[in-house]
Coordinates of C-alpha atoms in Angstrom, one line a residue:
X28 CA 290.5 -2.3 -37.8
X29 CA 290.9 -0.8 -41.2
X30 CA 291.2 -3.2 -44.2
X31 CA 294.6 -3.4 -45.7
X32 CA 295.7 -2.4 -49.2
X33 CA 296.8 -4.7 -52.0
X34 CA 300.1 -6.5 -51.1
X35 CA 302.8 -4.2 -52.5
X36 CA 301.1 -1.1 -51.3
X37 CA 300.3 -2.7 -47.9
X38 CA 304.0 -3.4 -47.3
X39 CA 305.1 0.0 -48.6
X40 CA 302.7 1.8 -46.3
X41 CA 303.6 -0.3 -43.3
X42 CA 307.3 0.5 -43.9
X43 CA 306.4 4.3 -44.2
X44 CA 304.4 4.1 -40.9
X45 CA 307.1 2.3 -39.0
X46 CA 309.8 4.7 -40.4
X47 CA 307.6 7.6 -39.2
X48 CA 307.9 6.3 -35.6
X49 CA 311.6 7.3 -35.5
X50 CA 312.3 9.6 -38.5
X51 CA 310.9 13.2 -38.6
X52 CA 311.2 13.4 -42.4
X53 CA 309.2 10.1 -42.8
X54 CA 306.6 11.5 -40.4
X55 CA 306.2 14.6 -42.6
X56 CA 306.0 12.4 -45.7
X57 CA 303.2 10.3 -44.0
X58 CA 301.4 13.5 -43.1
X59 CA 301.5 14.6 -46.8
X60 CA 300.2 11.2 -47.9
X61 CA 297.4 11.5 -45.4
X62 CA 296.5 14.9 -46.9
X63 CA 296.3 13.3 -50.3
X64 CA 299.6 14.4 -51.8
X65 CA 300.5 12.1 -54.6
X66 CA 298.4 9.2 -53.3
X67 CA 297.5 7.9 -56.7
X68 CA 301.1 8.0 -57.9
X69 CA 302.2 6.5 -54.6
X70 CA 299.9 3.5 -55.1
X71 CA 301.0 2.6 -58.6
X72 CA 300.4 -0.2 -59.6
X73 CA 297.6 -0.7 -57.1
X74 CA 294.1 0.2 -58.3
X75 CA 293.1 3.8 -58.0
X76 CA 290.1 2.7 -55.9
X77 CA 292.6 2.0 -53.1
X78 CA 293.4 5.7 -52.8
X79 CA 290.7 6.4 -50.1
X80 CA 291.9 3.4 -48.1
X81 CA 295.5 4.5 -48.4
X82 CA 294.6 8.0 -47.1
X83 CA 292.5 6.6 -44.3
X84 CA 295.3 4.3 -43.1
X85 CA 297.8 7.1 -43.4
X86 CA 295.5 9.5 -41.5
X87 CA 295.0 7.1 -38.7
X88 CA 298.7 6.4 -38.5
X89 CA 299.4 10.2 -38.3
X90 CA 296.9 10.6 -35.5
X91 CA 298.2 7.6 -33.7
X92 CA 301.9 8.6 -33.7
X93 CA 301.3 12.3 -33.2
X94 CA 301.5 11.9 -29.4
X95 CA 304.6 9.6 -29.6
X96 CA 308.0 11.2 -29.4
X97 CA 310.4 10.1 -32.2
X98 CA 311.9 6.9 -31.0
X99 CA 315.1 5.0 -31.8
X100 CA 315.0 2.9 -34.9
X101 CA 315.1 -0.2 -32.7
X102 CA 313.3 0.8 -29.5
X103 CA 313.4 -1.4 -26.4
X104 CA 310.4 -3.7 -26.0
X105 CA 308.5 -1.5 -23.5
X106 CA 308.7 1.4 -26.0
X107 CA 307.7 -0.8 -28.9
X108 CA 304.7 -2.0 -26.9
X109 CA 303.6 1.6 -26.4
X110 CA 303.9 2.2 -30.2
X111 CA 302.1 -1.1 -30.9
X112 CA 299.2 0.0 -28.6
X113 CA 298.9 3.3 -30.5
X114 CA 298.9 1.6 -33.9
X115 CA 296.5 -1.2 -32.8
X116 CA 294.0 1.2 -31.3
X117 CA 294.1 3.2 -34.5
X118 CA 293.0 0.1 -36.5
X119 CA 296.5 -0.8 -37.9
X120 CA 296.9 -4.4 -37.0
X121 CA 299.3 -5.3 -39.8
X122 CA 301.7 -2.6 -38.7
X123 CA 301.6 -3.9 -35.2
X124 CA 302.7 -7.3 -36.6
X125 CA 305.5 -5.7 -38.5
X126 CA 306.6 -3.6 -35.4
X127 CA 306.7 -6.5 -33.0
X128 CA 308.0 -9.2 -35.3
X129 CA 311.7 -8.4 -34.8
X130 CA 311.3 -8.4 -31.0
X131 CA 309.6 -11.8 -31.4
X132 CA 312.5 -13.1 -33.6
X133 CA 315.0 -12.2 -30.9
X134 CA 313.0 -13.4 -27.9
X135 CA 312.9 -16.8 -26.3
X136 CA 310.7 -18.8 -24.0
X137 CA 307.6 -17.1 -22.4
X138 CA 308.5 -13.7 -23.9
X139 CA 308.6 -15.2 -27.4
X140 CA 305.3 -17.0 -26.8
X141 CA 303.6 -13.8 -25.4
X142 CA 304.9 -11.7 -28.3
X143 CA 303.6 -14.3 -30.8
X144 CA 300.2 -14.1 -29.1
X145 CA 300.1 -10.3 -29.4
X146 CA 301.1 -10.6 -33.1
X147 CA 298.5 -13.2 -33.8
X148 CA 295.8 -11.1 -32.1
X149 CA 296.8 -8.0 -34.2
X150 CA 296.8 -10.1 -37.4
X151 CA 293.6 -11.8 -36.4
X152 CA 291.8 -8.5 -36.1
X153 CA 293.3 -7.5 -39.4
X154 CA 292.0 -10.6 -41.0
X155 CA 288.6 -9.8 -39.5
X156 CA 288.7 -6.3 -41.1
X157 CA 289.7 -7.9 -44.5
X158 CA 286.7 -10.3 -44.3
X159 CA 288.6 -13.6 -43.6
X160 CA 286.4 -14.7 -40.7
X161 CA 287.8 -18.3 -40.3
X162 CA 291.4 -17.1 -40.3
X163 CA 290.6 -14.3 -37.9
X164 CA 288.8 -16.7 -35.5
X165 CA 291.8 -19.1 -35.5
X166 CA 294.4 -16.4 -34.9
X167 CA 292.4 -14.7 -32.2
X168 CA 291.8 -17.9 -30.3
X169 CA 295.4 -19.0 -30.5
X170 CA 296.8 -15.6 -29.9
X171 CA 294.7 -15.0 -26.8
X172 CA 295.7 -18.4 -25.4
X173 CA 299.4 -17.5 -25.9
X174 CA 299.1 -14.1 -24.3
X175 CA 297.0 -15.1 -21.4
X176 CA 298.7 -14.9 -18.0
X177 CA 301.8 -13.2 -19.4
X178 CA 303.6 -9.9 -18.8
X179 CA 306.0 -8.2 -21.2
X180 CA 308.3 -5.4 -20.1
X181 CA 306.0 -4.9 -17.1
X182 CA 302.8 -4.8 -19.2
X183 CA 300.1 -7.2 -18.1
X184 CA 298.6 -9.0 -21.1
X185 CA 296.0 -11.1 -19.2
X186 CA 292.9 -8.8 -19.3
X187 CA 293.5 -8.1 -23.0
X188 CA 293.9 -11.8 -23.8
X189 CA 290.7 -12.6 -21.9
X190 CA 288.7 -9.9 -23.7
X191 CA 289.9 -11.3 -27.1
X192 CA 289.0 -14.8 -26.0
X193 CA 285.5 -13.6 -24.9
X194 CA 285.0 -12.0 -28.3
X195 CA 285.8 -15.3 -30.1
X196 CA 283.3 -17.2 -28.0
X197 CA 280.3 -15.1 -29.1
X198 CA 277.9 -17.0 -31.4
X199 CA 279.5 -16.7 -34.8
X200 CA 282.7 -15.3 -33.4
X201 CA 283.7 -11.7 -33.5
X202 CA 281.8 -9.5 -35.9
X203 CA 283.8 -8.0 -38.7
X204 CA 282.8 -4.5 -37.6
X205 CA 283.4 -5.1 -33.9
X206 CA 285.7 -2.9 -31.9
X207 CA 288.7 -4.8 -30.6
X208 CA 289.6 -4.3 -26.9
X209 CA 292.2 -1.7 -26.2
X210 CA 295.8 -3.0 -26.5
X211 CA 297.7 -3.3 -23.2
X212 CA 299.9 -0.3 -22.6
X213 CA 303.0 0.3 -20.5
X214 CA 302.3 2.3 -17.4
X215 CA 303.5 5.9 -17.7
X216 CA 306.1 7.0 -15.1

């Protein structure tokens, strides 16, 4: 995972990345940001030292969504899970949280519980990248327990949840620089 930016910039970049999933103009703006266009001005009032981090997160987002066709602004859950997988595997856990949150808010029962687990895992790995080890450990443990044994939109979450749980049981928990397991993906037709 890649550490997040200071709060206002973190939220602004997450919105730009999520907009780029469905808006070609937003995708071009994200590509320009990744190339360094107006990064310092874009960050204001965040410290200029955040410029490299902003560009890295934007670059990884551009790479992650390059293979995804533009989607509807509110994609069905199966499509959102594919987008979440691309973002998670690119090191963008906060954006996974933001993407899946509205599906979680509308879900009920087991689906809501499984979505909460995926969100907690994404945020747990983001906390790990940001250096919050106790918060990461708690979220990863709870998230893996919630996701274990579940399927969402035909996607089996069990192997992913077990791999996350295994990482939390290592002595000292998951290492801040550890590579998370690959996010579960919908099967391609």
